[in-house]
mmCIF file of C-alpha atoms (C1' of nucleotides) in Angstrom:
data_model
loop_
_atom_site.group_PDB
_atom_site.id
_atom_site.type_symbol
_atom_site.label_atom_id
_atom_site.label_comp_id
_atom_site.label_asym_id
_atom_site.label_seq_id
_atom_site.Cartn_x
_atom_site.Cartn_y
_atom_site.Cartn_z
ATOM 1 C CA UNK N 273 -16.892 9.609 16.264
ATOM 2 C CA UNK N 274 -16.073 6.714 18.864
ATOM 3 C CA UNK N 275 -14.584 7.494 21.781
ATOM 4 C CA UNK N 276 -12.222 4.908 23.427
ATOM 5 C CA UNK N 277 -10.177 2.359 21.594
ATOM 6 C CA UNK N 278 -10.018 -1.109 22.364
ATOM 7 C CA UNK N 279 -6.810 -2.707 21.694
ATOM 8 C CA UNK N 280 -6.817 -4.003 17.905
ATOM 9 C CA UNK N 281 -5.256 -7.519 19.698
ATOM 10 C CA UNK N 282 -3.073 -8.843 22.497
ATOM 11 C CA UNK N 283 0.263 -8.383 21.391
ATOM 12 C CA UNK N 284 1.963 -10.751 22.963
ATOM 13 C CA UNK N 285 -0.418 -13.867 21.668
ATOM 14 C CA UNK N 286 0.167 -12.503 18.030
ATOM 15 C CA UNK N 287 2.928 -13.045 15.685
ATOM 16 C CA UNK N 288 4.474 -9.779 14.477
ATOM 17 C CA UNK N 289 7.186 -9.038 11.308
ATOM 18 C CA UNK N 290 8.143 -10.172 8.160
ATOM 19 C CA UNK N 291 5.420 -12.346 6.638
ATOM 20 C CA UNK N 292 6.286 -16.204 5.327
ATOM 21 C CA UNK N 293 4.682 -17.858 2.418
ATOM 22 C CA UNK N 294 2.653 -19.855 4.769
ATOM 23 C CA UNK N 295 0.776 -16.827 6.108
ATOM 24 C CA UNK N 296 0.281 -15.198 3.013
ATOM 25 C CA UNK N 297 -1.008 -18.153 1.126
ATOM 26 C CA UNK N 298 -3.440 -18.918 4.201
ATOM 27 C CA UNK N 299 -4.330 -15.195 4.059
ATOM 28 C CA UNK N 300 -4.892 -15.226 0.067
ATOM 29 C CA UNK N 301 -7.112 -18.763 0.640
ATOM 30 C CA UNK N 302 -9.044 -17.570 2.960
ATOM 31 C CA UNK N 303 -10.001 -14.343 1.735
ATOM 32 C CA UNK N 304 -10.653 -16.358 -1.714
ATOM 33 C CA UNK N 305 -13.330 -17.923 0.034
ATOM 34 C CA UNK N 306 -14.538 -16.027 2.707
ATOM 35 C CA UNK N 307 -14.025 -12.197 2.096
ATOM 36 C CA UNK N 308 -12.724 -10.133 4.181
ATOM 37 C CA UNK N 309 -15.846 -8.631 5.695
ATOM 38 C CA UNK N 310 -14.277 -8.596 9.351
ATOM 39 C CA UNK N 311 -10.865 -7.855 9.753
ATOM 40 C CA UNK N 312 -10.514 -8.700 13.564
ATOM 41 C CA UNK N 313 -12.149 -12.023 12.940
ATOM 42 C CA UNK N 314 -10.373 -13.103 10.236
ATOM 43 C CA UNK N 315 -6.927 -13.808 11.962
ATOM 44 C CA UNK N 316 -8.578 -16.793 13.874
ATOM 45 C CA UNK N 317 -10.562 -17.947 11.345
ATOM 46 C CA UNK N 318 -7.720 -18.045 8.658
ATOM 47 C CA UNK N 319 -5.497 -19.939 11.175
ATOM 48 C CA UNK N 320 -3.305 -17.109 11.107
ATOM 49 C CA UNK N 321 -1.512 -16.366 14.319
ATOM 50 C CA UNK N 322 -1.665 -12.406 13.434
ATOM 51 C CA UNK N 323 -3.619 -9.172 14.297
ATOM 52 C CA UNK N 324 -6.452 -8.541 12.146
ATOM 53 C CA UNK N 325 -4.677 -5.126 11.218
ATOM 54 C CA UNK N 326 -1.288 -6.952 10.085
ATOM 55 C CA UNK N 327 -3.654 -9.274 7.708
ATOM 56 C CA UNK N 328 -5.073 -5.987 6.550
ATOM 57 C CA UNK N 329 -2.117 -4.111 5.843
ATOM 58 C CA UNK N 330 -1.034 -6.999 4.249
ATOM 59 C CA UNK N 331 -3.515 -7.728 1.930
ATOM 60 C CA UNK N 332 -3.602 -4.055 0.837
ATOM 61 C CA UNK N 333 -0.288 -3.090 0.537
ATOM 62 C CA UNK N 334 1.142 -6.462 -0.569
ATOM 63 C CA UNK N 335 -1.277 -9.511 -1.431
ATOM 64 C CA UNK N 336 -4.032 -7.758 -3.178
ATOM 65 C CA UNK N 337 -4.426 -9.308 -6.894
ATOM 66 C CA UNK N 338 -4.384 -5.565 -8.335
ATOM 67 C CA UNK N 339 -1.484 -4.564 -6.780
ATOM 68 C CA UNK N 340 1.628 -2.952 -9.325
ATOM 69 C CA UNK N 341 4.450 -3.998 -8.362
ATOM 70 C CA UNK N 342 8.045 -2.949 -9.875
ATOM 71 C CA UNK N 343 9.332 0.819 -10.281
ATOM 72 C CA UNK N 344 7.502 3.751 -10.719
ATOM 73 C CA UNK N 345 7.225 5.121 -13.841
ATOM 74 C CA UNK N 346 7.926 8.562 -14.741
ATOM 75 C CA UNK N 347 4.376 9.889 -15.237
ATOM 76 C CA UNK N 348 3.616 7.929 -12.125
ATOM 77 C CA UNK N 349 6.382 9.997 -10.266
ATOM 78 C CA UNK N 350 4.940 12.942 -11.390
ATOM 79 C CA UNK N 351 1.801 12.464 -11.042
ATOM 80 C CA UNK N 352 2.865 11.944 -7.315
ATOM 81 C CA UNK N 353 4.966 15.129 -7.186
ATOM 82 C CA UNK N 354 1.414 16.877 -8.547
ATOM 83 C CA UNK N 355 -0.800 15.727 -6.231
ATOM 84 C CA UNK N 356 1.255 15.794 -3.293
ATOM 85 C CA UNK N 357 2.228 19.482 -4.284
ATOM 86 C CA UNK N 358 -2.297 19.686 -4.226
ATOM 87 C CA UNK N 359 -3.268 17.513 -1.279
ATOM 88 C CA UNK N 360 -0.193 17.236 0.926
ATOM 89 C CA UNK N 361 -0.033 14.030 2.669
ATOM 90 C CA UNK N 362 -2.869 12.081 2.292
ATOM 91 C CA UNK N 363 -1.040 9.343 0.464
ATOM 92 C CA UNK N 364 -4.809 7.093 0.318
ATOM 93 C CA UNK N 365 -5.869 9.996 -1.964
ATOM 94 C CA UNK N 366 -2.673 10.296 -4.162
ATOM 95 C CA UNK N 367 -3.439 6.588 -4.279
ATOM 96 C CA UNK N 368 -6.574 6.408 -5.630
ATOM 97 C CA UNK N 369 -5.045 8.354 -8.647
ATOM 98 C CA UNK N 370 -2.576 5.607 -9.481
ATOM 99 C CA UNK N 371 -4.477 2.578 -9.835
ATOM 100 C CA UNK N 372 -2.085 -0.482 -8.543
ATOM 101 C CA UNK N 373 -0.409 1.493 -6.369
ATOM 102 C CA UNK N 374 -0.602 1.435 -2.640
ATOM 103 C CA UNK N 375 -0.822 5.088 0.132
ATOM 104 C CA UNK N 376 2.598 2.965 1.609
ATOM 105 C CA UNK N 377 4.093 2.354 -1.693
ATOM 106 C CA UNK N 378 3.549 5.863 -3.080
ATOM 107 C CA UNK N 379 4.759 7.533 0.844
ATOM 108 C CA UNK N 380 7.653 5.480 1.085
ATOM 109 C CA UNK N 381 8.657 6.568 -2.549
ATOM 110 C CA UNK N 382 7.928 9.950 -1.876
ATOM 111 C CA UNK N 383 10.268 9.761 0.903
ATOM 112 C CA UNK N 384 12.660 8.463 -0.395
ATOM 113 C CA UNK N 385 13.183 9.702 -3.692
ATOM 114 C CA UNK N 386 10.892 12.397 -4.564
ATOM 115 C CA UNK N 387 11.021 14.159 -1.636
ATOM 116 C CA UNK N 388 15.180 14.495 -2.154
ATOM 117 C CA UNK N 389 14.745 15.296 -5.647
ATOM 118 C CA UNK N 390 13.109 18.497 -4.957
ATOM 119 C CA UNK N 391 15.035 19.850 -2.202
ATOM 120 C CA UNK N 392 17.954 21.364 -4.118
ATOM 121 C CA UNK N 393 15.440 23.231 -6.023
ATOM 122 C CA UNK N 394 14.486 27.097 -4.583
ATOM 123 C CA UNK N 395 13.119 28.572 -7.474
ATOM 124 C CA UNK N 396 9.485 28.777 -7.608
ATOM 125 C CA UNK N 397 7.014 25.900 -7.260
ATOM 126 C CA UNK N 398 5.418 25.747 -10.863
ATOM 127 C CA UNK N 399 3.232 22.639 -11.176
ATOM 128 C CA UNK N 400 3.628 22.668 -14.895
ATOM 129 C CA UNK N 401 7.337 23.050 -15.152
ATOM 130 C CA UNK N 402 7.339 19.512 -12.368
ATOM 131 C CA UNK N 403 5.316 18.152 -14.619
ATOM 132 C CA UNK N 404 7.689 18.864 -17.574
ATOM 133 C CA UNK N 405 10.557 16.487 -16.308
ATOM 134 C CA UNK N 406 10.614 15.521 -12.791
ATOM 135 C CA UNK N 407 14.734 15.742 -13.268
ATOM 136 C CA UNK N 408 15.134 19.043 -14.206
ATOM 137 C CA UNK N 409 11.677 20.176 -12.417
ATOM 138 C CA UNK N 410 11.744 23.377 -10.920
ATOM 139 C CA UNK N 411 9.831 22.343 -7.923
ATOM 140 C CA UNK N 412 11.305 23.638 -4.820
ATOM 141 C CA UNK N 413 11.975 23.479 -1.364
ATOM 142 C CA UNK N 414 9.573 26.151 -0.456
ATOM 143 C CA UNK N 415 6.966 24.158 -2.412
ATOM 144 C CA UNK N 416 7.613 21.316 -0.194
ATOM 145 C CA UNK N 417 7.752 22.763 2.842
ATOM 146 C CA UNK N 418 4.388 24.699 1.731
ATOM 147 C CA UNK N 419 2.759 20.753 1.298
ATOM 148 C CA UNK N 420 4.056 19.970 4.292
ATOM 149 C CA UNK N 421 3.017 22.979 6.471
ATOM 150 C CA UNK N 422 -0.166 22.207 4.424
ATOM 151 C CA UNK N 423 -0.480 18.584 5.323
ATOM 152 C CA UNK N 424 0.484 19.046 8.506
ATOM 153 C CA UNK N 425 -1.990 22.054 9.587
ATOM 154 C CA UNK N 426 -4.647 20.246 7.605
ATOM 155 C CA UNK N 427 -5.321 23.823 5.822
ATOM 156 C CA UNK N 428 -5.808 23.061 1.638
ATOM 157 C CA UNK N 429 -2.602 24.164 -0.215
ATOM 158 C CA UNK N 430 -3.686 26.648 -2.996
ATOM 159 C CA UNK N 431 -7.130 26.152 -1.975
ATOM 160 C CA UNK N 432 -7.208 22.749 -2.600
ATOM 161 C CA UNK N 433 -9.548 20.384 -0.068
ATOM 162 C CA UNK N 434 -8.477 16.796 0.964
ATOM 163 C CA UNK N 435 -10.345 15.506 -1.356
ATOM 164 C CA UNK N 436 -10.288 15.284 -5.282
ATOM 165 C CA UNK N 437 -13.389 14.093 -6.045
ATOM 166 C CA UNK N 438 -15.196 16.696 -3.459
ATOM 167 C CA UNK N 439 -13.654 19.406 -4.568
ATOM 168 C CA UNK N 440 -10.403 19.142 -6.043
ATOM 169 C CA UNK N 441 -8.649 21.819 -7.071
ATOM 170 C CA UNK N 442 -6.387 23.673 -9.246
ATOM 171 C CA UNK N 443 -2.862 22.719 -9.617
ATOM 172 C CA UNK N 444 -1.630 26.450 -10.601
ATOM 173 C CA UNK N 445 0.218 28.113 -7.764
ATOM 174 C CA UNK N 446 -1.042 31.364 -9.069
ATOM 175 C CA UNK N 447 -4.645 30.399 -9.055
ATOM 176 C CA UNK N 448 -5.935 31.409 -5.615
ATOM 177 C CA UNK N 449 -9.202 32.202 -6.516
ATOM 178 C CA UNK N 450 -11.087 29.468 -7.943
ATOM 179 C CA UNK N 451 -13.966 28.606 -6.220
ATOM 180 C CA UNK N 452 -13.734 24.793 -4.905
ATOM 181 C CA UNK N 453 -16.297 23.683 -8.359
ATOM 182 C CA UNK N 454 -14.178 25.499 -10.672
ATOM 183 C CA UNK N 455 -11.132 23.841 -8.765
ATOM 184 C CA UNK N 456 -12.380 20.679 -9.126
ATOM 185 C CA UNK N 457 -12.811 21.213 -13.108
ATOM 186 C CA UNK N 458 -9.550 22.041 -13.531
ATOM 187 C CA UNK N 459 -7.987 19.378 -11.890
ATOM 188 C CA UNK N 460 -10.028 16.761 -13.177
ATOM 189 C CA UNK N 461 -9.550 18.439 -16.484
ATOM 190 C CA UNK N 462 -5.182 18.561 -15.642
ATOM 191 C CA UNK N 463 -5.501 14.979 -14.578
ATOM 192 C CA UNK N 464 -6.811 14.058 -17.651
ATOM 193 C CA UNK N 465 -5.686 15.928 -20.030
ATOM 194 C CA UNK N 466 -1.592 15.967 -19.249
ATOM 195 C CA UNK N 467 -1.624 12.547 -17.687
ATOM 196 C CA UNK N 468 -2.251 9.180 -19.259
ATOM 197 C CA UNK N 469 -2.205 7.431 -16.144
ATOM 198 C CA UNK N 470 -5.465 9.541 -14.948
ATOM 199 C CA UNK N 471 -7.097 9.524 -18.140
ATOM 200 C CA UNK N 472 -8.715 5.779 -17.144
ATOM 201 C CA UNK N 473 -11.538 5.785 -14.571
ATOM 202 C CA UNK N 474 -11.186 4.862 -11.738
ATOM 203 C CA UNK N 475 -14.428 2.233 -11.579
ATOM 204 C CA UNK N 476 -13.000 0.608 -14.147
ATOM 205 C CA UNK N 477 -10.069 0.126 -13.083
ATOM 206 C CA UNK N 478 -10.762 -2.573 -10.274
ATOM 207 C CA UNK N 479 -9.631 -5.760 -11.553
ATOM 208 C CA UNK N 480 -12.509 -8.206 -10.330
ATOM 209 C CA UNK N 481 -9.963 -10.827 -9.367
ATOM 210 C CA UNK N 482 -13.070 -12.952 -7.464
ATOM 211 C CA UNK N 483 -14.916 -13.373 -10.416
ATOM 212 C CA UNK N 484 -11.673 -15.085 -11.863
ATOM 213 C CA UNK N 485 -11.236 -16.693 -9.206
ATOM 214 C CA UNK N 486 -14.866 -17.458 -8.443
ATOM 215 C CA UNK N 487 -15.153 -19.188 -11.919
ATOM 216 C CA UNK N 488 -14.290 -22.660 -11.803
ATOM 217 C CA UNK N 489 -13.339 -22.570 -15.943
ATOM 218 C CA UNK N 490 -10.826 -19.821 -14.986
ATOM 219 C CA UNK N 491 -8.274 -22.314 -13.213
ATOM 220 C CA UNK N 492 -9.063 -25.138 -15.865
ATOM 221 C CA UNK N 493 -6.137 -26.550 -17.869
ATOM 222 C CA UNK N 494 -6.347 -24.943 -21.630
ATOM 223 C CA UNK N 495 -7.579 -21.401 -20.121
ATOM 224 C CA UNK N 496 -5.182 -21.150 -17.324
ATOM 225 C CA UNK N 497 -1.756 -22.269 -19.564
ATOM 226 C CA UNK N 498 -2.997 -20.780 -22.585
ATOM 227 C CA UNK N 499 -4.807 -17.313 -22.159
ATOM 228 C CA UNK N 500 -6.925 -16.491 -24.875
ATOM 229 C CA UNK N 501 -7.166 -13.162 -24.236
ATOM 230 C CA UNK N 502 -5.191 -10.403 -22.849
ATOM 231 C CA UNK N 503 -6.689 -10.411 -19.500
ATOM 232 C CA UNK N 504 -6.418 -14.161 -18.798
ATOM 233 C CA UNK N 505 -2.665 -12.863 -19.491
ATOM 234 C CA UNK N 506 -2.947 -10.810 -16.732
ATOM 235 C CA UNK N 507 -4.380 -12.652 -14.579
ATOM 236 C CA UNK N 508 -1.663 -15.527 -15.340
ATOM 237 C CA UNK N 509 1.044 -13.161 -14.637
ATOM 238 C CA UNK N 510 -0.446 -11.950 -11.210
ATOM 239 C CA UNK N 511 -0.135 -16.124 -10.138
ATOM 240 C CA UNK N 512 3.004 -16.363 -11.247
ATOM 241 C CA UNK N 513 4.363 -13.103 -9.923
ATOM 242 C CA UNK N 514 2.596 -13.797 -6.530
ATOM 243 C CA UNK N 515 4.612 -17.443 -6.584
ATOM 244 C CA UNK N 516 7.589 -15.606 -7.455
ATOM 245 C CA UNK N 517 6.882 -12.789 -4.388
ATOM 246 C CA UNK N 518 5.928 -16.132 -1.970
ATOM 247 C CA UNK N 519 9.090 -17.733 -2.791
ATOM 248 C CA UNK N 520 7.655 -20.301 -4.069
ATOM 249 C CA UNK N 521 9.481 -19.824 -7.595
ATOM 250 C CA UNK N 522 8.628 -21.861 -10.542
ATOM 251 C CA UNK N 523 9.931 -25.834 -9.172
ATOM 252 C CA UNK N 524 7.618 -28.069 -7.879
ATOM 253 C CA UNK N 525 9.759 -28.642 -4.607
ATOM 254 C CA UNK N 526 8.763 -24.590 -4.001
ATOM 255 C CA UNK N 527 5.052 -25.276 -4.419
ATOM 256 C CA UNK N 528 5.153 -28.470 -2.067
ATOM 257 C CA UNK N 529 6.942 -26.815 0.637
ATOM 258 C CA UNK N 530 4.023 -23.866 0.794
ATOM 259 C CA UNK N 531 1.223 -26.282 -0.012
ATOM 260 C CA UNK N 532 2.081 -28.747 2.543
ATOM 261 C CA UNK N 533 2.300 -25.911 5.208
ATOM 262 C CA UNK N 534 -1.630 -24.667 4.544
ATOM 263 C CA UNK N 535 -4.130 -26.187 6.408
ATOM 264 C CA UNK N 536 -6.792 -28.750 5.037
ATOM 265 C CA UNK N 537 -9.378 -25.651 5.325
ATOM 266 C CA UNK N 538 -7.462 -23.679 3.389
ATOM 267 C CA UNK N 539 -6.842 -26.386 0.576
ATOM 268 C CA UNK N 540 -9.762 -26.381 -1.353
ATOM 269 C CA UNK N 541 -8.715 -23.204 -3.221
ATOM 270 C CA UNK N 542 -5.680 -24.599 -4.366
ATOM 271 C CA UNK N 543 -6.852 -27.973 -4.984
ATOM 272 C CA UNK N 544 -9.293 -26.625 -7.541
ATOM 273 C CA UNK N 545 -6.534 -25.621 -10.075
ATOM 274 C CA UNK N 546 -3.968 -28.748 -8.992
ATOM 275 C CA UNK N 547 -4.473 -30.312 -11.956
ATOM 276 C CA UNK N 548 -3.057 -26.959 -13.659
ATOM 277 C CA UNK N 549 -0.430 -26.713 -10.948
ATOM 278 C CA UNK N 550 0.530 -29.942 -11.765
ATOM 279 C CA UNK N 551 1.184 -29.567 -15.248
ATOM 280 C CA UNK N 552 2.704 -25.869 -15.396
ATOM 281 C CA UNK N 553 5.061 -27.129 -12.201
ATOM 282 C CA UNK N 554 5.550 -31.169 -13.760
ATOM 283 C CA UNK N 555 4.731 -32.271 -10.583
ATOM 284 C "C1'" DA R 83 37.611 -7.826 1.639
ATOM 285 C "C1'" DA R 84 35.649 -5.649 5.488
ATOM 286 C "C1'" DA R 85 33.375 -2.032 7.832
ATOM 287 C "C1'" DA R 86 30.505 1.914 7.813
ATOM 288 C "C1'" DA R 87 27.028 4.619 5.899
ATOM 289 C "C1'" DA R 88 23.099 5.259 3.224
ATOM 290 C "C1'" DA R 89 19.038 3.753 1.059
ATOM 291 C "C1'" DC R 90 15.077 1.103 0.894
ATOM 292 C "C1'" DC R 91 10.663 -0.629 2.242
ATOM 293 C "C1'" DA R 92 7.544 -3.774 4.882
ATOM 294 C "C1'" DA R 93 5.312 -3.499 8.944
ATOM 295 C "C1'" DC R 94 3.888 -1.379 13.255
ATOM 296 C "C1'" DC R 95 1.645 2.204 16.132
ATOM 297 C "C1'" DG R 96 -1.857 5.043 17.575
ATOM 298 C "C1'" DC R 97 -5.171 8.553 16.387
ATOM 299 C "C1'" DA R 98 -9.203 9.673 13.350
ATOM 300 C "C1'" DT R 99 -13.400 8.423 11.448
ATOM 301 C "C1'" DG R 100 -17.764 6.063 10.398
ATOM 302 C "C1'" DC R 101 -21.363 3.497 11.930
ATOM 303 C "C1'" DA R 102 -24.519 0.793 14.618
ATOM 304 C "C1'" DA R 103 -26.693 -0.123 18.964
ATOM 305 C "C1'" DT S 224 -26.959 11.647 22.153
ATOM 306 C "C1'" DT S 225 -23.656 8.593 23.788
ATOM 307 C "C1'" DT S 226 -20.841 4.729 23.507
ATOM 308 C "C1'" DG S 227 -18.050 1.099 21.651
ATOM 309 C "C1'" DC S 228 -16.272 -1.333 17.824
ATOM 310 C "C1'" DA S 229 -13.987 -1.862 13.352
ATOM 311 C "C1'" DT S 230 -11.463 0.090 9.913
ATOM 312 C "C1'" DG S 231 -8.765 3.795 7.569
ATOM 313 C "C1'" DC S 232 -4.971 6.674 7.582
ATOM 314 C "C1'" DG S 233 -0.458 8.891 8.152
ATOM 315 C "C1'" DG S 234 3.802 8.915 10.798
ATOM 316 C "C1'" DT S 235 7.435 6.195 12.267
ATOM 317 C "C1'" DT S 236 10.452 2.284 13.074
ATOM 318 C "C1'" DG S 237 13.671 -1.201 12.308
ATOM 319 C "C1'" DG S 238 15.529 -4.906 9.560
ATOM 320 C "C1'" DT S 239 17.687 -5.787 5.198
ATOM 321 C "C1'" DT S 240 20.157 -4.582 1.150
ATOM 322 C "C1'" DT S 241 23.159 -1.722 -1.444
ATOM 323 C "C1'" DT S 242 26.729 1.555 -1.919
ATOM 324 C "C1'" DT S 243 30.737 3.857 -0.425
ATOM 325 C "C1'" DT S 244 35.063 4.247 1.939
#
DNA sequence: AAAAAAACCAACCGCATGCAA
DNA sequence: TTTGCATGCGGTTGGTTTTTT
């Protein structure tokens, strides 16, 4: 464990807030090309007047080409209410249960939605019955304030451990006596077996965007306007929903105004699929 | 229609952790 | 073993949007 901390950047030489189309297309360019192997380094080397932890958060919660966007779904919801009743609040392992969705994303719904919708409850926290209907669960204030207490102590709630794939553990609230291997059967076996979401694993579920984007045939005319396949579908939508999220919109003016603003290093990337630019935007 | 209140969510802050020298 | 650096994580903030009065 370190001891010290250096100061992640000067704050006053580094832009801070909302970020503009600019940024995030420099961001998205440059960690097209180069990676992001160094986060502190990247700032300068992007051209990005930011701290290397704002182009991380970023990129993770925002940017990242396998990042769902939109409302939660109900099984996502509840999956959330079940493994926040299980782990507390360690939102980066609720998210690695719901691929696409960012630790902010899921905390900041949990806050404020889920969070509400079990407070008026007091009956008893039944895992089974919340994962019945997360309307008319039954999960309750106690339970919350037990994940809470739990999170915020750091003890495991029901015997759980922080982590899932260490030794998770059983979602029953009457099951306090499962050793942590027979935990961690049972909630693999509850994760998969009640919800669909969970039922995909996980190392499959990492979209390997830079191998799209690595391969030159990926951006060319017929295969970028017409996917022949489901994926190239996907991968369509996630450029035209990351236009749509930079503003940029579907008009040619949009893409101008952002193009014009990256630098020459950064306009390689986007270069390589003009042509296709061109002719979805009629430029 | 305007003001106030509530809800939402992106981004920031600072501690924890892992790792290399 | 100690130290320093980089990143991960969870709590919190504050600006914006939506709803209510």
């Amino acid at each position: 464990m370190g001891k010290g901390r250096a100061p992640c950047c000067d704050k006053t030489k580094v832009k801070r807030g909302p970020w503009s189309p600019e940024e995030d297309l420099k961001l998205i360019t440059f960690i097209h090309k180069h990676g992001h192997d160094n986060w502190r380094a990247l700032p300068k080397l992007a051209g990005l007047v930011r701290c290397g932890k704002s182009c991380r958060l970023r990129w993770i919660n925002y940017l990242r080409p396998d990042v769902k966007r939109g409302n939660f779904s109900k099984e996502e919801e509840d999956t959330i209410i079940n493994l926040h009743l299980a782990l507390g609040n360690k939102w980066s392992k609720i998210a690695s249960y719901l691929p696409g969705r960012t630790d902010n994303e899921i905390k900041n719904v949990w806050n404020t939605h889920l969070k509400k919708r079990l407070k008026p409850k007091t009956s008893q926290s039944n895992v089974a019955d919340v994962s019945s209907s997360s309307e008319s669960s039954s999960s309750s204030e106690k339970m919350e304030q037990d994940s809470e207490k739990q999170a915020a102590s750091k003890e495991p709630i029901n015997g759980v451990t922080e982590d899932p794939k260490e030794s998770p553990a059983s979602f029953s609230s009457s099951d306090h006596s499962s050793k942590p291997e027979e935990e961690g059967q049972i909630l693999e076996s509850l994760l998969k077996d009640d919800d669909p979401l969970l039922q995909i694993p996980m190392e499959t579920l990492d979209l390997d965007i830079w191998n799209i984007l690595e391969s030159p045939e990926s951006f060319q005319s017929s295969d970028f306007q017409v996917p022949s396949s489901s994926e190239d579908a996907d991968n369509n939508k996630w450029f035209r929903d990351l236009e749509n999220e930079l503003g940029l919109g579907t008009t040619a003016e949009g893409f101008n105004l952002a193009r014009n603003n990256v630098d020459d290093v950064d306009m390689a990337f986007l270069e390589s699929p003009w042509s296709s630019w061109q002719e979805i935007y009629n430029l």
